[in-house]
PDB file of C-alpha atoms in Angstrom:
ATOM      1  CA  UNK J   1      -0.086  -0.039  -0.054  1.00 43.00           C
ATOM      2  CA  UNK J   2       1.313   3.674  -0.873  1.00 46.00           C
ATOM      3  CA  UNK J   3       2.841   5.162   2.009  1.00 49.00           C
ATOM      4  CA  UNK J   4       2.213   8.772   3.284  1.00 48.00           C
ATOM      5  CA  UNK J   5       5.029  11.095   2.515  1.00 50.00           C
ATOM      6  CA  UNK J   6       6.384  11.600   6.349  1.00 53.00           C
ATOM      7  CA  UNK J   7       9.898  12.435   5.782  1.00 58.00           C
ATOM      8  CA  UNK J   8       9.384  16.098   6.528  1.00 62.00           C
ATOM      9  CA  UNK J   9       7.496  15.197   9.439  1.00 52.00           C
ATOM     10  CA  UNK J  10      10.162  12.489  10.381  1.00 54.00           C
ATOM     11  CA  UNK J  11      12.840  15.194  10.056  1.00 62.00           C
ATOM     12  CA  UNK J  12      10.901  17.894  12.276  1.00 61.00           C
ATOM     13  CA  UNK J  13      10.378  15.025  15.012  1.00 53.00           C
ATOM     14  CA  UNK J  14      13.883  13.669  14.990  1.00 57.00           C
ATOM     15  CA  UNK J  15      15.219  17.212  15.385  1.00 62.00           C
ATOM     16  CA  UNK J  16      12.706  17.831  18.277  1.00 59.00           C
ATOM     17  CA  UNK J  17      13.867  14.323  19.848  1.00 58.00           C
ATOM     18  CA  UNK J  18      17.419  15.427  19.605  1.00 60.00           C
ATOM     19  CA  UNK J  19      16.859  18.680  21.463  1.00 60.00           C
ATOM     20  CA  UNK J  20      14.973  16.677  24.143  1.00 55.00           C
ATOM     21  CA  UNK J  21      17.677  14.202  24.614  1.00 56.00           C
ATOM     22  CA  UNK J  22      20.031  17.196  24.847  1.00 57.00           C
ATOM     23  CA  UNK J  23      18.051  18.943  27.463  1.00 55.00           C
ATOM     24  CA  UNK J  24      17.669  15.464  29.244  1.00 53.00           C
ATOM     25  CA  UNK J  25      21.429  15.029  29.121  1.00 51.00           C
ATOM     26  CA  UNK J  26      21.911  18.546  30.470  1.00 58.00           C
ATOM     27  CA  UNK J  27      19.895  17.798  33.350  1.00 56.00           C
ATOM     28  CA  UNK J  28      21.233  14.444  34.254  1.00 54.00           C
ATOM     29  CA  UNK J  29      24.795  16.243  34.031  1.00 53.00           C
ATOM     30  CA  UNK J  30      23.400  18.773  36.565  1.00 55.00           C
ATOM     31  CA  UNK J  31      21.985  16.123  38.799  1.00 52.00           C
ATOM     32  CA  UNK J  32      25.308  14.197  38.811  1.00 56.00           C
ATOM     33  CA  UNK J  33      27.770  17.328  39.396  1.00 56.00           C
ATOM     34  CA  UNK J  34      25.334  19.528  41.355  1.00 55.00           C
ATOM     35  CA  UNK J  35      26.596  22.443  38.968  1.00 61.00           C
ATOM     36  CA  UNK J  36      24.383  24.530  36.519  1.00 53.00           C
ATOM     37  CA  UNK J  37      27.189  24.343  33.897  1.00 57.00           C
ATOM     38  CA  UNK J  38      30.299  22.549  33.262  1.00 51.00           C
ATOM     39  CA  UNK J  39      32.488  25.547  32.340  1.00 54.00           C
ATOM     40  CA  UNK J  40      31.990  29.378  32.927  1.00 52.00           C
ATOM     41  CA  UNK J  41      30.864  29.881  29.276  1.00 54.00           C
ATOM     42  CA  UNK J  42      27.627  28.025  30.520  1.00 55.00           C
ATOM     43  CA  UNK J  43      27.121  30.393  33.006  1.00 54.00           C
ATOM     44  CA  UNK J  44      26.700  33.500  30.679  1.00 60.00           C
ATOM     45  CA  UNK J  45      26.777  36.872  31.916  1.00 59.00           C
ATOM     46  CA  UNK J  46      26.971  35.428  35.548  1.00 63.00           C
ATOM     47  CA  UNK J  47      30.505  34.073  34.864  1.00 64.00           C
ATOM     48  CA  UNK J  48      32.034  37.432  35.508  1.00 65.00           C
ATOM     49  CA  UNK J  49      30.521  37.593  39.168  1.00 70.00           C
ATOM     50  CA  UNK J  50      31.301  34.225  40.057  1.00 76.00           C
ATOM     51  CA  UNK J  51      34.933  34.953  38.895  1.00 77.00           C
ATOM     52  CA  UNK J  52      35.243  37.882  40.967  1.00 79.00           C
ATOM     53  CA  UNK J  53      33.852  36.028  43.871  1.00 79.00           C
ATOM     54  CA  UNK J  54      36.452  33.293  43.438  1.00 81.00           C
ATOM     55  CA  UNK J  55      39.238  35.554  43.278  1.00 85.00           C
ATOM     56  CA  UNK J  56      38.083  37.169  46.713  1.00 86.00           C
ATOM     57  CA  UNK J  57      37.454  33.903  48.262  1.00 89.00           C
ATOM     58  CA  UNK J  58      40.913  32.656  47.472  1.00 88.00           C
ATOM     59  CA  UNK J  59      42.321  35.987  49.039  1.00 89.00           C
ATOM     60  CA  UNK J  60      40.277  35.624  52.152  1.00 90.00           C
ATOM     61  CA  UNK J  61      41.492  31.857  52.640  1.00 90.00           C
ATOM     62  CA  UNK J  62      44.967  32.799  52.119  1.00 91.00           C
ATOM     63  CA  UNK J  63      44.498  35.503  54.776  1.00 90.00           C
ATOM     64  CA  UNK J  64      43.132  32.882  57.148  1.00 91.00           C
ATOM     65  CA  UNK J  65      46.033  30.638  56.389  1.00 91.00           C
ATOM     66  CA  UNK J  66      48.375  33.258  57.215  1.00 91.00           C
ATOM     67  CA  UNK J  67      46.600  34.139  60.239  1.00 90.00           C
ATOM     68  CA  UNK J  68      46.497  30.580  61.644  1.00 90.00           C
ATOM     69  CA  UNK J  69      50.277  30.376  61.252  1.00 90.00           C
ATOM     70  CA  UNK J  70      50.881  33.404  63.262  1.00 92.00           C
ATOM     71  CA  UNK J  71      48.415  32.507  65.763  1.00 92.00           C
ATOM     72  CA  UNK J  72      50.357  29.032  66.405  1.00 92.00           C
ATOM     73  CA  UNK J  73      53.463  31.202  66.739  1.00 93.00           C
ATOM     74  CA  UNK J  74      51.867  33.616  68.975  1.00 94.00           C
ATOM     75  CA  UNK J  75      50.552  30.690  71.248  1.00 94.00           C
ATOM     76  CA  UNK J  76      54.103  29.389  71.417  1.00 94.00           C
ATOM     77  CA  UNK J  77      55.456  32.949  72.741  1.00 95.00           C
ATOM     78  CA  UNK J  78      52.481  33.082  75.121  1.00 95.00           C
ATOM     79  CA  UNK J  79      53.269  29.560  76.749  1.00 95.00           C
ATOM     80  CA  UNK J  80      57.011  30.372  76.957  1.00 96.00           C
ATOM     81  CA  UNK J  81      56.383  33.664  78.629  1.00 96.00           C
ATOM     82  CA  UNK J  82      53.882  32.262  80.978  1.00 95.00           C
ATOM     83  CA  UNK J  83      56.210  29.711  81.796  1.00 95.00           C
ATOM     84  CA  UNK J  84      59.007  32.193  82.668  1.00 96.00           C
ATOM     85  CA  UNK J  85      56.414  34.325  84.651  1.00 95.00           C
ATOM     86  CA  UNK J  86      55.238  31.410  86.521  1.00 95.00           C
ATOM     87  CA  UNK J  87      58.893  30.266  87.350  1.00 95.00           C
ATOM     88  CA  UNK J  88      60.216  33.601  88.412  1.00 95.00           C
ATOM     89  CA  UNK J  89      57.148  34.116  90.565  1.00 94.00           C
ATOM     90  CA  UNK J  90      57.689  30.994  92.615  1.00 94.00           C
ATOM     91  CA  UNK J  91      61.424  31.854  92.582  1.00 95.00           C
ATOM     92  CA  UNK J  92      60.507  35.293  94.123  1.00 94.00           C
ATOM     93  CA  UNK J  93      58.149  33.819  96.843  1.00 94.00           C
ATOM     94  CA  UNK J  94      61.069  31.142  97.835  1.00 94.00           C
ATOM     95  CA  UNK J  95      63.708  34.138  98.025  1.00 94.00           C
ATOM     96  CA  UNK J  96      61.153  36.133 100.376  1.00 92.00           C
ATOM     97  CA  UNK J  97      60.639  33.026 102.366  1.00 91.00           C
ATOM     98  CA  UNK J  98      64.373  32.457 102.740  1.00 91.00           C
ATOM     99  CA  UNK J  99      64.828  36.285 104.032  1.00 89.00           C
ATOM    100  CA  UNK J 100      62.070  35.616 106.581  1.00 87.00           C
ATOM    101  CA  UNK J 101      63.132  32.724 108.033  1.00 88.00           C
ATOM    102  CA  UNK J 102      66.868  32.999 107.477  1.00 86.00           C
ATOM    103  CA  UNK J 103      66.690  29.028 106.176  1.00 86.00           C
ATOM    104  CA  UNK J 104      67.713  28.493 102.691  1.00 84.00           C
ATOM    105  CA  UNK J 105      67.613  24.806 102.441  1.00 90.00           C
ATOM    106  CA  UNK J 106      67.127  24.000  98.494  1.00 90.00           C
ATOM    107  CA  UNK J 107      67.221  27.663  97.731  1.00 93.00           C
ATOM    108  CA  UNK J 108      70.367  27.305  95.595  1.00 93.00           C
ATOM    109  CA  UNK J 109      68.549  24.337  93.386  1.00 93.00           C
ATOM    110  CA  UNK J 110      65.601  26.612  93.035  1.00 94.00           C
ATOM    111  CA  UNK J 111      67.570  29.608  91.688  1.00 95.00           C
ATOM    112  CA  UNK J 112      69.377  27.331  89.183  1.00 95.00           C
ATOM    113  CA  UNK J 113      65.915  25.645  88.110  1.00 95.00           C
ATOM    114  CA  UNK J 114      64.540  29.164  87.434  1.00 95.00           C
ATOM    115  CA  UNK J 115      67.729  30.157  85.399  1.00 96.00           C
ATOM    116  CA  UNK J 116      67.312  26.721  83.625  1.00 95.00           C
ATOM    117  CA  UNK J 117      63.436  27.713  82.816  1.00 95.00           C
ATOM    118  CA  UNK J 118      64.367  30.901  81.578  1.00 96.00           C
ATOM    119  CA  UNK J 119      67.210  29.654  79.110  1.00 96.00           C
ATOM    120  CA  UNK J 120      65.150  26.940  77.923  1.00 95.00           C
ATOM    121  CA  UNK J 121      62.007  29.065  77.351  1.00 95.00           C
ATOM    122  CA  UNK J 122      64.134  31.538  75.403  1.00 96.00           C
ATOM    123  CA  UNK J 123      66.032  29.043  73.299  1.00 95.00           C
ATOM    124  CA  UNK J 124      62.969  27.276  72.323  1.00 93.00           C
ATOM    125  CA  UNK J 125      62.176  26.850  68.692  1.00 90.00           C
ATOM    126  CA  UNK J 126      59.479  26.232  66.128  1.00 85.00           C
ATOM    127  CA  UNK J 127      60.379  24.019  63.147  1.00 83.00           C
ATOM    128  CA  UNK J 128      64.044  24.186  63.948  1.00 85.00           C
ATOM    129  CA  UNK J 129      64.057  27.914  64.056  1.00 88.00           C
ATOM    130  CA  UNK J 130      64.542  29.783  67.281  1.00 92.00           C
ATOM    131  CA  UNK J 131      61.504  31.727  68.574  1.00 92.00           C
ATOM    132  CA  UNK J 132      63.063  34.488  70.273  1.00 93.00           C
ATOM    133  CA  UNK J 133      66.102  35.037  67.924  1.00 91.00           C
ATOM    134  CA  UNK J 134      64.693  37.694  65.473  1.00 88.00           C
ATOM    135  CA  UNK J 135      66.501  37.149  62.195  1.00 88.00           C
ATOM    136  CA  UNK J 136      69.509  35.723  63.847  1.00 86.00           C
ATOM    137  CA  UNK J 137      68.528  32.251  63.609  1.00 80.00           C
ATOM    138  CA  UNK J 138      72.160  30.526  63.329  1.00 82.00           C
ATOM    139  CA  UNK J 139      72.799  30.638  67.150  1.00 83.00           C
ATOM    140  CA  UNK J 140      70.663  30.512  70.416  1.00 90.00           C
ATOM    141  CA  UNK J 141      69.475  34.036  71.434  1.00 95.00           C
ATOM    142  CA  UNK J 142      70.222  33.267  75.302  1.00 95.00           C
ATOM    143  CA  UNK J 143      73.945  33.004  75.576  1.00 94.00           C
ATOM    144  CA  UNK J 144      74.682  31.730  79.329  1.00 95.00           C
ATOM    145  CA  UNK J 145      74.441  28.242  79.713  1.00 94.00           C
ATOM    146  CA  UNK J 146      74.487  28.090  83.530  1.00 94.00           C
ATOM    147  CA  UNK J 147      73.850  30.127  86.555  1.00 94.00           C
ATOM    148  CA  UNK J 148      77.466  30.508  87.086  1.00 94.00           C
ATOM    149  CA  UNK J 149      77.891  32.237  83.596  1.00 94.00           C
ATOM    150  CA  UNK J 150      76.137  35.189  84.534  1.00 93.00           C
ATOM    151  CA  UNK J 151      78.791  36.137  87.075  1.00 93.00           C
ATOM    152  CA  UNK J 152      80.136  39.337  86.054  1.00 92.00           C
ATOM    153  CA  UNK J 153      78.095  39.174  83.029  1.00 92.00           C
ATOM    154  CA  UNK J 154      76.839  42.381  81.283  1.00 93.00           C
ATOM    155  CA  UNK J 155      73.246  41.945  80.256  1.00 92.00           C
ATOM    156  CA  UNK J 156      74.149  43.413  76.555  1.00 91.00           C
ATOM    157  CA  UNK J 157      76.355  40.409  76.025  1.00 93.00           C
ATOM    158  CA  UNK J 158      73.742  37.746  77.230  1.00 94.00           C
ATOM    159  CA  UNK J 159      71.908  37.697  73.728  1.00 95.00           C
ATOM    160  CA  UNK J 160      72.432  37.233  70.269  1.00 93.00           C
ATOM    161  CA  UNK J 161      69.225  38.153  68.877  1.00 93.00           C
ATOM    162  CA  UNK J 162      68.352  41.329  66.919  1.00 90.00           C
ATOM    163  CA  UNK J 163      65.420  43.609  66.727  1.00 88.00           C
ATOM    164  CA  UNK J 164      64.027  42.331  63.578  1.00 88.00           C
ATOM    165  CA  UNK J 165      60.429  41.465  63.723  1.00 87.00           C
ATOM    166  CA  UNK J 166      58.358  39.259  61.332  1.00 86.00           C
ATOM    167  CA  UNK J 167      55.485  40.564  59.450  1.00 86.00           C
ATOM    168  CA  UNK J 168      52.695  39.000  57.420  1.00 88.00           C
ATOM    169  CA  UNK J 169      49.326  39.762  55.566  1.00 87.00           C
ATOM    170  CA  UNK J 170      46.482  38.909  57.607  1.00 86.00           C
ATOM    171  CA  UNK J 171      43.644  40.912  56.007  1.00 82.00           C
ATOM    172  CA  UNK J 172      43.189  43.357  53.327  1.00 82.00           C
ATOM    173  CA  UNK J 173      45.616  46.226  53.733  1.00 83.00           C
ATOM    174  CA  UNK J 174      46.631  44.656  57.251  1.00 85.00           C
ATOM    175  CA  UNK J 175      49.992  43.724  57.841  1.00 87.00           C
ATOM    176  CA  UNK J 176      50.768  42.425  61.198  1.00 90.00           C
ATOM    177  CA  UNK J 177      54.145  42.532  62.943  1.00 89.00           C
ATOM    178  CA  UNK J 178      54.940  40.180  65.481  1.00 90.00           C
ATOM    179  CA  UNK J 179      57.741  38.652  67.202  1.00 89.00           C
ATOM    180  CA  UNK J 180      59.745  38.878  70.297  1.00 93.00           C
ATOM    181  CA  UNK J 181      63.419  39.164  71.113  1.00 93.00           C
ATOM    182  CA  UNK J 182      65.039  37.396  73.908  1.00 94.00           C
ATOM    183  CA  UNK J 183      66.608  40.468  75.013  1.00 94.00           C
ATOM    184  CA  UNK J 184      63.063  42.068  75.276  1.00 94.00           C
ATOM    185  CA  UNK J 185      62.145  39.578  77.736  1.00 94.00           C
ATOM    186  CA  UNK J 186      65.146  39.161  79.979  1.00 94.00           C
ATOM    187  CA  UNK J 187      67.611  41.968  79.772  1.00 95.00           C
ATOM    188  CA  UNK J 188      66.627  43.002  83.111  1.00 95.00           C
ATOM    189  CA  UNK J 189      66.577  39.612  84.583  1.00 96.00           C
ATOM    190  CA  UNK J 190      70.254  39.036  83.816  1.00 96.00           C
ATOM    191  CA  UNK J 191      71.255  41.332  86.993  1.00 96.00           C
ATOM    192  CA  UNK J 192      68.987  39.351  89.148  1.00 95.00           C
ATOM    193  CA  UNK J 193      70.699  36.190  88.148  1.00 96.00           C
ATOM    194  CA  UNK J 194      74.176  37.795  88.296  1.00 96.00           C
ATOM    195  CA  UNK J 195      73.458  39.158  91.810  1.00 95.00           C
ATOM    196  CA  UNK J 196      72.383  35.647  93.121  1.00 95.00           C
ATOM    197  CA  UNK J 197      75.146  33.684  91.386  1.00 94.00           C
ATOM    198  CA  UNK J 198      77.821  35.943  92.687  1.00 94.00           C
ATOM    199  CA  UNK J 199      76.197  35.910  96.183  1.00 90.00           C
ATOM    200  CA  UNK J 200      76.002  32.092  96.300  1.00 79.00           C
ATOM    201  CA  UNK J 201      76.259  29.088  96.572  1.00 90.00           C
ATOM    202  CA  UNK J 202      73.432  29.282  99.044  1.00 89.00           C
ATOM    203  CA  UNK J 203      73.594  26.639 102.231  1.00 88.00           C
ATOM    204  CA  UNK J 204      71.192  25.923 104.756  1.00 89.00           C
ATOM    205  CA  UNK J 205      71.545  29.260 106.486  1.00 90.00           C
ATOM    206  CA  UNK J 206      71.691  32.578 104.851  1.00 88.00           C
ATOM    207  CA  UNK J 207      74.478  35.065 105.958  1.00 89.00           C
ATOM    208  CA  UNK J 208      73.968  38.744 106.406  1.00 89.00           C
ATOM    209  CA  UNK J 209      75.513  39.529 103.018  1.00 92.00           C
ATOM    210  CA  UNK J 210      73.279  36.749 101.117  1.00 92.00           C
ATOM    211  CA  UNK J 211      70.216  38.210 102.674  1.00 92.00           C
ATOM    212  CA  UNK J 212      71.089  41.783 101.455  1.00 93.00           C
ATOM    213  CA  UNK J 213      72.010  40.064  97.944  1.00 94.00           C
ATOM    214  CA  UNK J 214      68.559  38.275  98.072  1.00 94.00           C
ATOM    215  CA  UNK J 215      66.710  41.724  98.976  1.00 94.00           C
ATOM    216  CA  UNK J 216      68.679  43.210  95.910  1.00 95.00           C
ATOM    217  CA  UNK J 217      68.139  40.493  93.664  1.00 95.00           C
ATOM    218  CA  UNK J 218      64.144  40.671  94.373  1.00 95.00           C
ATOM    219  CA  UNK J 219      63.953  44.247  93.564  1.00 95.00           C
ATOM    220  CA  UNK J 220      65.715  43.377  90.241  1.00 95.00           C
ATOM    221  CA  UNK J 221      63.333  40.511  89.715  1.00 95.00           C
ATOM    222  CA  UNK J 222      60.408  42.733  90.126  1.00 95.00           C
ATOM    223  CA  UNK J 223      61.833  44.931  87.189  1.00 95.00           C
ATOM    224  CA  UNK J 224      62.536  41.854  85.163  1.00 95.00           C
ATOM    225  CA  UNK J 225      58.946  40.535  85.789  1.00 95.00           C
ATOM    226  CA  UNK J 226      57.316  43.547  84.462  1.00 96.00           C
ATOM    227  CA  UNK J 227      59.217  43.538  81.192  1.00 95.00           C
ATOM    228  CA  UNK J 228      57.932  39.860  80.742  1.00 96.00           C
ATOM    229  CA  UNK J 229      54.482  40.669  81.414  1.00 95.00           C
ATOM    230  CA  UNK J 230      54.540  43.850  79.059  1.00 96.00           C
ATOM    231  CA  UNK J 231      55.975  41.629  76.378  1.00 95.00           C
ATOM    232  CA  UNK J 232      53.276  39.049  77.151  1.00 95.00           C
ATOM    233  CA  UNK J 233      50.705  41.480  77.266  1.00 95.00           C
ATOM    234  CA  UNK J 234      51.485  42.975  73.672  1.00 94.00           C
ATOM    235  CA  UNK J 235      51.588  39.411  72.440  1.00 94.00           C
ATOM    236  CA  UNK J 236      48.348  38.834  74.056  1.00 94.00           C
ATOM    237  CA  UNK J 237      46.701  41.930  72.046  1.00 94.00           C
ATOM    238  CA  UNK J 238      48.279  40.444  68.675  1.00 93.00           C
ATOM    239  CA  UNK J 239      46.571  37.010  69.448  1.00 93.00           C
ATOM    240  CA  UNK J 240      42.961  39.012  69.791  1.00 93.00           C
ATOM    241  CA  UNK J 241      43.753  40.710  66.674  1.00 92.00           C
ATOM    242  CA  UNK J 242      44.425  37.540  64.769  1.00 93.00           C
ATOM    243  CA  UNK J 243      41.408  35.777  66.207  1.00 92.00           C
ATOM    244  CA  UNK J 244      39.226  38.896  65.249  1.00 92.00           C
ATOM    245  CA  UNK J 245      40.784  38.771  61.756  1.00 91.00           C
ATOM    246  CA  UNK J 246      40.275  34.999  61.437  1.00 91.00           C
ATOM    247  CA  UNK J 247      36.731  35.259  62.299  1.00 91.00           C
ATOM    248  CA  UNK J 248      36.146  38.186  59.811  1.00 90.00           C
ATOM    249  CA  UNK J 249      37.732  35.948  57.197  1.00 90.00           C
ATOM    250  CA  UNK J 250      35.570  33.104  57.949  1.00 90.00           C
ATOM    251  CA  UNK J 251      32.366  35.488  57.554  1.00 90.00           C
ATOM    252  CA  UNK J 252      33.727  36.534  54.335  1.00 90.00           C
ATOM    253  CA  UNK J 253      34.446  33.228  53.139  1.00 90.00           C
ATOM    254  CA  UNK J 254      31.001  31.960  54.002  1.00 89.00           C
ATOM    255  CA  UNK J 255      29.524  34.832  52.214  1.00 88.00           C
ATOM    256  CA  UNK J 256      31.494  34.429  48.796  1.00 85.00           C
ATOM    257  CA  UNK J 257      30.742  30.807  48.783  1.00 83.00           C
ATOM    258  CA  UNK J 258      27.198  31.521  49.242  1.00 81.00           C
ATOM    259  CA  UNK J 259      27.444  33.995  46.350  1.00 79.00           C
ATOM    260  CA  UNK J 260      29.252  31.399  44.162  1.00 72.00           C
ATOM    261  CA  UNK J 261      26.763  28.843  45.027  1.00 70.00           C
ATOM    262  CA  UNK J 262      23.690  31.138  44.016  1.00 68.00           C
ATOM    263  CA  UNK J 263      25.372  31.361  40.636  1.00 67.00           C
ATOM    264  CA  UNK J 264      26.979  27.757  39.885  1.00 59.00           C
ATOM    265  CA  UNK J 265      25.028  25.471  41.992  1.00 57.00           C
ATOM    266  CA  UNK J 266      22.146  23.723  40.590  1.00 56.00           C
ATOM    267  CA  UNK J 267      18.594  23.470  42.260  1.00 50.00           C
ATOM    268  CA  UNK J 268      18.449  19.655  42.813  1.00 53.00           C
ATOM    269  CA  UNK J 269      14.924  19.468  43.328  1.00 59.00           C
ATOM    270  CA  UNK J 270      13.995  21.350  40.196  1.00 61.00           C
ATOM    271  CA  UNK J 271      16.485  19.270  38.450  1.00 54.00           C
ATOM    272  CA  UNK J 272      14.794  15.987  39.560  1.00 59.00           C
ATOM    273  CA  UNK J 273      11.580  17.525  38.142  1.00 66.00           C
ATOM    274  CA  UNK J 274      13.042  18.522  35.037  1.00 58.00           C
ATOM    275  CA  UNK J 275      14.294  15.156  34.495  1.00 61.00           C
ATOM    276  CA  UNK J 276      11.151  13.355  35.076  1.00 65.00           C
ATOM    277  CA  UNK J 277       9.271  15.822  32.641  1.00 65.00           C
ATOM    278  CA  UNK J 278      11.988  15.619  29.994  1.00 61.00           C
ATOM    279  CA  UNK J 279      11.878  11.527  30.052  1.00 62.00           C
ATOM    280  CA  UNK J 280       8.154  11.471  29.640  1.00 65.00           C
ATOM    281  CA  UNK J 281       8.341  13.762  26.632  1.00 62.00           C
ATOM    282  CA  UNK J 282      11.299  11.857  25.254  1.00 54.00           C
ATOM    283  CA  UNK J 283       9.406   8.626  25.552  1.00 58.00           C
ATOM    284  CA  UNK J 284       6.304  10.390  24.032  1.00 58.00           C
ATOM    285  CA  UNK J 285       8.540  11.437  21.223  1.00 57.00           C
ATOM    286  CA  UNK J 286       9.865   8.101  20.606  1.00 55.00           C
ATOM    287  CA  UNK J 287       6.250   6.692  20.525  1.00 57.00           C
ATOM    288  CA  UNK J 288       5.131   9.297  18.026  1.00 56.00           C
ATOM    289  CA  UNK J 289       8.064   8.909  15.865  1.00 54.00           C
ATOM    290  CA  UNK J 290       7.676   5.052  15.718  1.00 57.00           C
ATOM    291  CA  UNK J 291       3.945   5.458  14.627  1.00 55.00           C
ATOM    292  CA  UNK J 292       4.815   7.824  12.046  1.00 53.00           C
ATOM    293  CA  UNK J 293       7.468   5.795  10.816  1.00 57.00           C
ATOM    294  CA  UNK J 294       5.405   2.825  10.216  1.00 57.00           C
ATOM    295  CA  UNK J 295       2.117   5.002   8.910  1.00 55.00           C
ATOM    296  CA  UNK J 296       0.320   3.936   5.676  1.00 53.00           C
ATOM    297  CA  UNK J 297      -2.020   5.858   3.607  1.00 50.00           C
ATOM    298  CA  UNK J 298      -4.994   4.014   4.726  1.00 52.00           C
ATOM    299  CA  UNK J 299      -4.062   4.735   8.415  1.00 51.00           C
ATOM    300  CA  UNK J 300      -3.612   8.363   7.679  1.00 50.00           C
ATOM    301  CA  UNK J 301      -7.070   8.568   6.039  1.00 53.00           C
ATOM    302  CA  UNK J 302      -8.820   6.758   8.980  1.00 53.00           C
TER     303      UNK J 302
END
């Protein structure tokens, strides 16, 4: 039987099927990736906005990373300075007790222990680099190795650090200068240890000369402790500043991620609906195409 001339209809329907397949494929890709498009070209005019947002996001993430590294260093400074403060405060109490009672058993060991705590703290390192050395990282910043090394020692000769402080970018147009030199912490502690070293060794009972030396050393320790606490207070302010800048960076990172997501991320609920609709349309198109392809003149005239 003669067939109906269906070629133009077939071509039209085949083209429609192709478009439906493409649309379905796009929706399935969106469901798989969670993104509206696979490249910036697919975002159209929104590509400029998302590229700008991504640039600012990377910048804020870099600031946060820098702040994190600085925060670790500042925390180490804080721990070592608090150790010095605690050790010297305990020493001051023991010296006062010794003057009050005239008895000094264990006092020599306590003085040497406090000196060792100061030396260990000031010569501490982070990643193999001395914390309190400034830019002079090839040698330990606190020179005397034992309490006796402070006998006749000038405070200026007790340190090898310089006054160079590190600086890093922790926010937009914000450079934080940080770092502490050993001499900033302990210059005024050297006279106290020198006084005690020259008056020792201390036995079970104090002599009048030793009592006077301890009295002098206590005054010198008070001056040194003020320096320790002043330096630590500055370090604490830097810690607070870094914490605030880190919080600000986190807020901005969340903002930029939300902005980028609003442009790039697909609405998965809508995508699922689109897939269902497009599958239905495509299946209907296949059915119509099959019927049209087998249609005869008799069927067409019915």
